[in-house]
Amino acid sequence: MQRRKVTFKLDPNAAQAGRLKAWTRLHCELYNAAIEERIDAWGKAGKSISDYAQQNALPQIKADRPELNELGSHALQQTLRRLDLAFQSFFRRVNAGQTPGFPRFKAAKRFSGFAYPDPAGWKLLQNGHRGATLRLGSDSSAMSIRARGQHRFGADAKPDDITLTRRNDQWFVSVTLRVPEEACARQRTDDQRRGVDFGINDWATFDDGQTIANPRWMREELPRLAALQRQRARKRKGSIRYKRLSQRVARLHDRIGNLRRDFVHKETTKLVRQCAVLATEQLAPKTMSRSAKGTVDAPGRRVRQKAGLNREILSAGFGMAHPMLAYKAEETGTRLHLSNTRQLKPSRPKQRVGGAHRRAQHAWDERGGETQTSATATWQVEVCDPRNPHDNRASVLMAGEFIGPKGIVRFRSRSRSECART
């Protein structure tokens, strides 16, 4: 059995939305009370309170606060586990010498939602192509909320847990499904062997010269976004008009994110369905989009230009492309190879990487296994470097650290290969 997560958009009526907001406020109160209890216990008695001790106090808390009964014991326990995970992360950062970031009290409007960790207190009913129905509660006061969307795993998928979140005054439910192996499998339509390089001028450039254009939704929406932000800057902070404009700005960002996610999903699905072997480079968007402002003693140069480049890097969605390729390649039986770009420098003109390293060619045989043979590949792969577009015409990698005539070519570096056999 595999675990897959799908997200539905909820469509509650006014009364149901009010109840969900009230439930979220109660979970937020419990979260803040648990933080305060831990702080007071350590400050006054030097005692550390565990997650289990706080969960054991829930029956008494529900006796004193009857409104918590309809939330469900398991959902309340999950909120306390959420706080315990925050403290575990805090102590881990302290031990690692990083910025600690002590868990903070949360306002109700900033509390994202709550979760049910097991199939108790809720039920998800799939209504064919008409969406689904989420039922919360088990007594006469239970809510039945319409949900938009459907999953591709069929009737054999069993819901395991759910997480309800609120974003821009809209409600979503993420459902974790237990899915059989055969239901997860994707059908591959071709057995190509391709190398792909992700960039900004073109979202993807293949070894045969084909490209996928970069949609640049963020750049297209920048004038509209700037106009809304200028309007909001003229309003008094905290007023009704200020809040309305803030909602419009947030929904515009949400729309851009949805378009980007939809585009990356579709393109990565096409790639894994067409390719038996797919090779690309490891990318670190967090490092690539690091600010250039520097420090007071050593200020940076061309900070505005680097800020624009960072915006384009983040807008391209490289950070979500690799995880999507990884799990979809496993479902289709595609071999995915990620090359360490610290060993490859395609921005240097006419660099012949093949002569600088010893390499091993991994051929993908008909039985789906691996055989290692030494070879000197001569196939050239042209790689477009978004950081140095002027060098793209002269940037040629011998043997492609990507694809050779019979399969993948890999150097002895920190490259990692993810392989799924069918």
Coordinates of C-alpha atoms in Angstrom, one line a residue:
M1 CA 0.0 0.0 0.0
Q2 CA 1.2 3.5 -0.9
R3 CA 0.2 6.8 0.8
R4 CA -0.9 9.6 -1.4
K5 CA -2.3 13.0 -0.4
V6 CA -5.1 14.8 -2.4
T7 CA -6.6 18.2 -1.7
F8 CA -10.3 19.2 -2.1
K9 CA -11.7 22.7 -2.0
L10 CA -14.6 22.9 0.5
D11 CA -17.8 24.8 -0.3
P12 CA -19.5 25.4 3.1
N13 CA -22.5 27.6 3.5
A14 CA -22.5 30.6 5.9
A15 CA -23.5 28.6 9.0
Q16 CA -20.9 25.9 8.3
A17 CA -18.2 28.4 7.6
G18 CA -19.0 30.0 11.0
R19 CA -18.8 26.7 12.8
L20 CA -15.4 25.9 11.1
K21 CA -14.1 29.3 12.2
A22 CA -15.3 28.8 15.7
W23 CA -13.7 25.3 15.9
T24 CA -10.4 26.8 14.6
R25 CA -10.6 29.5 17.3
L26 CA -11.0 26.8 20.0
H27 CA -8.1 24.8 18.7
C28 CA -6.0 28.0 18.8
E29 CA -7.0 28.6 22.4
L30 CA -5.9 25.1 23.3
Y31 CA -2.6 25.6 21.5
N32 CA -1.9 28.9 23.3
A33 CA -2.9 27.4 26.7
A34 CA -0.6 24.5 26.2
I35 CA 2.3 26.9 25.4
E36 CA 1.6 29.0 28.5
E37 CA 1.4 25.8 30.7
R38 CA 4.9 24.7 29.5
I39 CA 6.4 28.2 30.0
D40 CA 4.9 28.5 33.5
A41 CA 5.9 25.0 34.6
W42 CA 9.5 25.6 33.5
G43 CA 9.7 29.2 34.8
K44 CA 8.2 28.5 38.3
A45 CA 9.2 24.9 39.0
G46 CA 11.9 24.1 36.5
K47 CA 9.7 21.2 35.3
S48 CA 9.2 20.1 31.7
I49 CA 5.8 19.0 30.7
S50 CA 5.5 16.3 28.1
D51 CA 3.0 15.9 25.3
Y52 CA 1.4 12.9 27.0
A53 CA 0.9 14.7 30.2
Q54 CA -1.0 17.5 28.4
Q55 CA -3.1 14.9 26.5
N56 CA -4.0 13.2 29.7
A57 CA -5.4 16.5 31.0
L58 CA -7.9 16.8 28.1
P59 CA -10.8 15.0 29.8
Q60 CA -10.7 17.5 32.7
I61 CA -10.4 20.4 30.2
K62 CA -13.4 19.2 28.3
A63 CA -15.4 18.9 31.5
D64 CA -14.6 22.5 32.3
R65 CA -15.2 23.7 28.7
P66 CA -18.1 21.7 27.2
E67 CA -17.8 23.4 23.8
L68 CA -14.7 21.4 23.2
N69 CA -16.6 18.1 23.1
E70 CA -17.9 18.5 19.6
L71 CA -14.3 19.0 18.3
G72 CA -13.4 15.3 19.0
S73 CA -10.7 14.0 21.3
H74 CA -8.4 12.9 18.5
A75 CA -8.4 16.3 16.8
L76 CA -7.6 18.0 20.2
Q77 CA -4.7 15.5 20.7
Q78 CA -3.4 16.3 17.3
T79 CA -3.3 20.0 18.1
L80 CA -1.1 19.2 21.2
R81 CA 1.1 17.0 19.0
R82 CA 1.5 19.9 16.7
L83 CA 2.8 22.0 19.6
D84 CA 5.1 19.2 20.7
L85 CA 6.6 19.0 17.2
A86 CA 7.3 22.8 17.4
F87 CA 9.2 22.4 20.6
Q88 CA 11.1 19.4 19.2
S89 CA 12.2 21.6 16.3
F90 CA 13.1 24.4 18.7
F91 CA 15.5 22.1 20.7
R92 CA 16.9 20.6 17.6
R93 CA 17.9 24.1 16.3
V94 CA 19.3 25.0 19.7
N95 CA 21.5 21.8 19.7
A96 CA 22.6 22.5 16.1
G97 CA 23.6 26.1 16.9
Q98 CA 21.0 27.6 14.6
T99 CA 18.6 30.4 15.3
P100 CA 16.2 28.8 17.8
G101 CA 12.9 30.3 17.1
F102 CA 10.9 29.6 20.2
P103 CA 7.2 28.5 19.6
R104 CA 5.0 31.6 19.6
F105 CA 1.4 32.3 20.7
K106 CA -0.9 32.5 17.7
A107 CA -3.8 34.7 16.9
A108 CA -7.0 33.0 15.8
K109 CA -6.8 34.6 12.3
R110 CA -3.3 33.3 11.8
F111 CA -4.1 29.7 13.0
S112 CA -4.2 27.7 9.8
G113 CA -6.6 25.0 10.8
F114 CA -6.8 21.6 12.6
A115 CA -6.5 17.9 11.7
Y116 CA -8.0 14.5 12.4
P117 CA -5.1 12.0 12.7
D118 CA -7.2 8.8 12.1
P119 CA -10.5 7.8 10.5
A120 CA -12.6 8.8 13.6
G121 CA -15.0 11.8 13.7
W122 CA -15.2 12.3 10.0
K123 CA -16.1 10.6 6.7
L124 CA -15.4 11.4 3.1
L125 CA -17.9 10.3 0.5
Q126 CA -16.8 10.4 -3.2
N127 CA -19.7 11.3 -5.4
G128 CA -18.3 10.1 -8.8
H129 CA -17.5 13.0 -11.1
R130 CA -19.6 15.5 -9.0
G131 CA -17.0 15.9 -6.3
A132 CA -17.2 14.7 -2.7
T133 CA -19.0 15.3 0.6
L134 CA -17.1 15.7 3.9
R135 CA -19.0 14.8 7.0
L136 CA -17.6 16.1 10.3
G137 CA -19.0 14.7 13.5
S138 CA -21.0 11.6 14.3
D139 CA -24.1 12.8 16.1
S140 CA -27.1 14.8 15.1
S141 CA -25.0 18.0 15.0
A142 CA -22.6 16.6 12.3
M143 CA -21.9 18.8 9.3
S144 CA -22.0 17.6 5.7
I145 CA -19.9 20.0 3.5
R146 CA -19.6 19.9 -0.2
A147 CA -16.1 19.4 -1.6
R148 CA -14.8 20.1 -5.1
G149 CA -12.4 17.8 -6.9
Q150 CA -11.8 14.1 -7.3
H151 CA -8.8 11.8 -7.2
R152 CA -7.6 9.2 -9.7
F153 CA -7.1 6.3 -7.4
G154 CA -10.6 4.7 -7.6
A155 CA -12.8 3.2 -5.0
D156 CA -10.0 1.0 -3.5
A157 CA -8.3 4.1 -2.0
K158 CA -9.1 4.3 1.7
P159 CA -8.9 7.7 3.5
D160 CA -6.6 7.7 6.5
D161 CA -6.4 11.2 7.9
I162 CA -7.5 14.7 7.0
T163 CA -6.2 18.3 7.6
L164 CA -8.6 21.3 7.3
T165 CA -6.9 24.6 6.4
R166 CA -8.2 28.1 5.9
R167 CA -6.5 30.3 3.3
N168 CA -7.8 33.6 2.1
D169 CA -11.2 32.9 3.7
Q170 CA -11.4 29.7 1.7
W171 CA -11.4 26.2 3.2
F172 CA -9.5 23.2 1.9
V173 CA -9.2 19.6 3.1
S174 CA -6.1 17.5 2.5
V175 CA -6.8 13.8 2.6
T176 CA -4.2 11.1 3.0
L177 CA -5.2 8.0 1.1
R178 CA -3.9 4.4 1.4
V179 CA -3.7 3.3 -2.2
P180 CA -2.9 -0.2 -3.7
E181 CA 0.3 -0.4 -5.8
E182 CA -1.6 -1.0 -9.0
A183 CA -3.8 2.1 -8.5
C184 CA -0.7 4.3 -8.2
A185 CA 0.9 3.1 -11.4
R186 CA 0.9 5.5 -14.4
Q187 CA 1.0 4.3 -18.0
R188 CA 4.1 5.2 -20.0
T189 CA 3.5 6.0 -23.7
D190 CA 7.1 6.0 -25.0
D191 CA 10.6 4.9 -24.0
Q192 CA 12.7 7.9 -24.9
R193 CA 16.0 8.8 -23.2
R194 CA 16.2 12.5 -22.7
G195 CA 18.3 15.1 -20.9
V196 CA 16.6 18.3 -19.7
D197 CA 18.0 21.5 -18.3
F198 CA 15.7 23.9 -16.4
G199 CA 16.1 27.6 -16.8
I200 CA 14.4 31.0 -16.9
N201 CA 14.5 32.1 -20.5
D202 CA 13.0 28.8 -21.4
W203 CA 11.5 26.7 -18.6
A204 CA 13.1 23.5 -20.0
T205 CA 15.6 22.9 -22.7
F206 CA 16.0 19.3 -24.0
D207 CA 19.1 17.6 -25.5
D208 CA 17.6 17.7 -29.0
G209 CA 17.1 21.5 -28.9
Q210 CA 13.4 21.5 -28.1
T211 CA 12.2 23.9 -25.4
I212 CA 9.3 24.6 -23.2
A213 CA 8.4 28.2 -22.8
N214 CA 8.4 29.9 -19.4
P215 CA 4.9 31.2 -18.8
R216 CA 6.1 34.0 -16.4
W217 CA 2.7 34.5 -14.7
M218 CA 4.4 36.6 -11.9
R219 CA 5.8 39.1 -14.4
E220 CA 2.5 39.3 -16.2
E221 CA 0.6 40.1 -13.0
L222 CA 3.1 42.5 -11.6
P223 CA 1.4 45.7 -12.9
R224 CA -1.9 44.6 -11.4
L225 CA -0.3 43.6 -8.1
A226 CA 1.6 46.9 -7.9
A227 CA -1.7 48.8 -8.5
L228 CA -3.5 46.9 -5.7
Q229 CA -0.6 47.5 -3.3
R230 CA -0.5 51.2 -4.1
Q231 CA -4.3 51.4 -3.4
R232 CA -3.8 49.6 -0.1
A233 CA -0.9 51.9 0.9
R234 CA -3.4 54.9 0.7
K235 CA -5.8 53.3 3.2
R236 CA -5.7 53.4 6.9
K237 CA -4.2 50.2 8.3
G238 CA -6.8 48.0 9.9
S239 CA -9.7 49.7 8.2
I240 CA -12.3 47.7 6.2
R241 CA -11.0 49.0 2.9
Y242 CA -7.5 48.0 3.9
K243 CA -8.6 44.5 4.7
R244 CA -10.5 44.1 1.5
L245 CA -7.6 45.1 -0.6
S246 CA -5.3 42.8 1.4
Q247 CA -7.7 39.9 0.5
R248 CA -7.5 40.9 -3.2
V249 CA -3.7 40.9 -3.1
A250 CA -3.7 37.5 -1.3
R251 CA -6.1 36.0 -3.8
L252 CA -4.0 37.3 -6.7
H253 CA -0.9 35.6 -5.2
D254 CA -3.0 32.5 -4.7
R255 CA -4.1 32.5 -8.3
I256 CA -0.5 32.8 -9.5
G257 CA 0.5 29.9 -7.3
N258 CA -2.3 27.8 -8.6
L259 CA -1.4 28.5 -12.3
R260 CA 2.3 27.6 -11.6
R261 CA 1.4 24.4 -9.8
D262 CA -1.0 23.3 -12.5
F263 CA 1.7 24.0 -15.2
V264 CA 4.4 22.1 -13.4
H265 CA 2.1 19.2 -12.8
K266 CA 1.1 18.9 -16.4
E267 CA 4.7 19.2 -17.8
T268 CA 6.2 16.8 -15.3
T269 CA 3.5 14.2 -16.1
K270 CA 4.3 14.6 -19.9
L271 CA 8.0 14.1 -19.2
V272 CA 7.7 10.9 -17.2
R273 CA 5.1 9.4 -19.6
Q274 CA 7.4 9.9 -22.6
C275 CA 10.8 8.9 -21.1
A276 CA 12.2 5.6 -19.8
V277 CA 15.4 7.5 -18.7
L278 CA 15.3 11.2 -17.7
A279 CA 18.3 13.1 -16.6
T280 CA 18.5 16.6 -15.2
E281 CA 20.5 18.7 -12.8
Q282 CA 20.2 19.1 -9.1
L283 CA 18.9 22.6 -8.2
A284 CA 18.9 24.5 -4.9
P285 CA 16.4 27.3 -5.4
K286 CA 16.9 28.5 -1.8
T287 CA 20.6 29.1 -2.5
M288 CA 20.1 30.4 -6.0
S289 CA 17.6 33.0 -4.8
R290 CA 19.8 34.2 -1.9
S291 CA 19.8 38.0 -1.5
A292 CA 22.8 40.0 -2.6
K293 CA 22.3 42.9 -0.2
G294 CA 25.3 41.8 1.9
T295 CA 26.0 43.4 5.3
V296 CA 26.7 46.9 6.7
D297 CA 30.4 46.3 6.6
A298 CA 30.4 44.5 3.2
P299 CA 27.3 45.8 1.2
G300 CA 26.3 43.9 -1.9
R301 CA 26.4 45.0 -5.5
R302 CA 23.5 45.2 -8.0
V303 CA 21.0 44.3 -5.3
R304 CA 18.0 45.3 -7.4
Q305 CA 19.0 43.2 -10.4
K306 CA 19.6 40.2 -8.2
A307 CA 16.2 40.7 -6.5
G308 CA 14.6 40.6 -10.0
L309 CA 16.5 37.4 -10.8
N310 CA 15.4 35.9 -7.5
R311 CA 11.8 36.6 -8.3
E312 CA 12.1 34.9 -11.7
I313 CA 13.8 31.9 -10.2
L314 CA 11.1 31.4 -7.6
S315 CA 8.4 32.1 -10.1
A316 CA 9.6 29.2 -12.3
G317 CA 8.8 26.7 -9.6
F318 CA 12.0 24.6 -9.7
G319 CA 11.6 23.7 -6.1
M320 CA 8.4 21.7 -6.8
A321 CA 9.4 20.3 -10.2
H322 CA 12.0 17.8 -8.8
P323 CA 9.7 16.3 -6.1
M324 CA 7.0 15.9 -8.7
L325 CA 9.4 14.2 -11.1
A326 CA 10.6 11.9 -8.4
Y327 CA 7.3 10.4 -7.3
K328 CA 5.8 10.4 -10.8
A329 CA 8.9 8.6 -12.2
E330 CA 8.5 6.0 -9.5
E331 CA 4.9 5.5 -10.5
T332 CA 5.7 5.2 -14.3
G333 CA 8.9 3.1 -13.9
T334 CA 11.0 5.9 -15.3
R335 CA 14.6 6.2 -14.2
L336 CA 15.4 9.7 -13.0
H337 CA 19.0 10.9 -12.7
L338 CA 19.9 14.1 -10.9
S339 CA 23.4 15.4 -11.6
N340 CA 25.4 17.4 -9.2
T341 CA 25.9 20.8 -10.9
R342 CA 28.9 21.6 -8.6
Q343 CA 30.9 19.2 -10.7
L344 CA 29.4 20.6 -14.0
K345 CA 29.9 24.2 -15.0
P346 CA 28.1 24.6 -18.3
S347 CA 28.6 28.4 -18.2
R348 CA 32.2 28.0 -19.2
P349 CA 32.6 28.1 -23.0
K350 CA 33.5 24.9 -24.8
Q351 CA 34.1 22.9 -21.6
R352 CA 34.8 19.3 -22.4
V353 CA 33.6 17.6 -19.2
G354 CA 34.1 14.1 -20.6
G355 CA 37.9 14.4 -20.7
A356 CA 38.3 15.6 -17.2
H357 CA 36.7 12.7 -15.3
R358 CA 36.5 9.0 -15.4
R359 CA 33.0 7.8 -15.9
A360 CA 30.8 4.8 -16.0
Q361 CA 28.0 4.2 -18.4
H362 CA 24.9 2.7 -16.9
A363 CA 22.9 1.0 -19.6
W364 CA 19.2 0.2 -19.0
D365 CA 18.7 -3.3 -20.4
E366 CA 15.5 -4.8 -21.6
R367 CA 14.9 -6.6 -18.3
G368 CA 14.8 -3.4 -16.3
G369 CA 18.2 -4.0 -14.5
E370 CA 21.5 -2.1 -14.6
T371 CA 24.8 -3.2 -16.2
Q372 CA 28.0 -1.2 -15.8
T373 CA 30.4 -0.9 -18.7
S374 CA 33.2 1.5 -19.3
A375 CA 32.8 3.7 -22.4
T376 CA 33.7 7.0 -23.9
A377 CA 30.6 8.6 -25.2
T378 CA 30.8 11.3 -27.9
W379 CA 27.3 12.6 -27.9
Q380 CA 27.0 16.3 -27.3
V381 CA 24.4 18.0 -25.3
E382 CA 23.8 21.7 -25.5
V383 CA 22.9 23.2 -22.1
C384 CA 21.4 26.7 -21.8
D385 CA 22.6 28.4 -18.6
P386 CA 20.1 31.1 -17.4
R387 CA 22.8 32.8 -15.4
N388 CA 25.0 33.4 -18.4
P389 CA 22.8 33.6 -21.5
H390 CA 25.7 35.0 -23.7
D391 CA 27.7 31.8 -23.3
N392 CA 24.8 29.5 -24.2
R393 CA 25.9 29.2 -27.9
A394 CA 29.4 28.1 -27.0
S395 CA 28.4 25.9 -23.9
V396 CA 28.6 22.3 -25.0
L397 CA 29.0 19.3 -22.7
M398 CA 30.7 16.3 -24.2
A399 CA 28.8 13.1 -23.3
G400 CA 26.0 15.0 -21.7
E401 CA 26.6 13.9 -18.0
F402 CA 23.0 13.4 -19.1
I403 CA 22.4 10.8 -21.8
G404 CA 24.8 8.7 -23.9
P405 CA 24.0 6.7 -27.0
K406 CA 22.8 3.7 -25.0
G407 CA 21.8 5.1 -21.7
I408 CA 22.8 7.3 -18.8
V409 CA 26.4 8.6 -18.4
R410 CA 27.3 9.5 -14.8
F411 CA 30.6 10.9 -13.3
R412 CA 31.9 10.0 -9.9
S413 CA 30.3 12.8 -8.1
R414 CA 27.5 13.4 -5.6
S415 CA 24.9 12.7 -8.3
R416 CA 22.1 10.6 -7.2
S417 CA 20.0 8.3 -9.4
E418 CA 16.5 7.3 -8.5
C419 CA 15.3 4.1 -10.2
A420 CA 11.9 2.4 -10.2
R421 CA 11.6 -1.0 -11.7
T422 CA 8.4 -2.2 -13.2

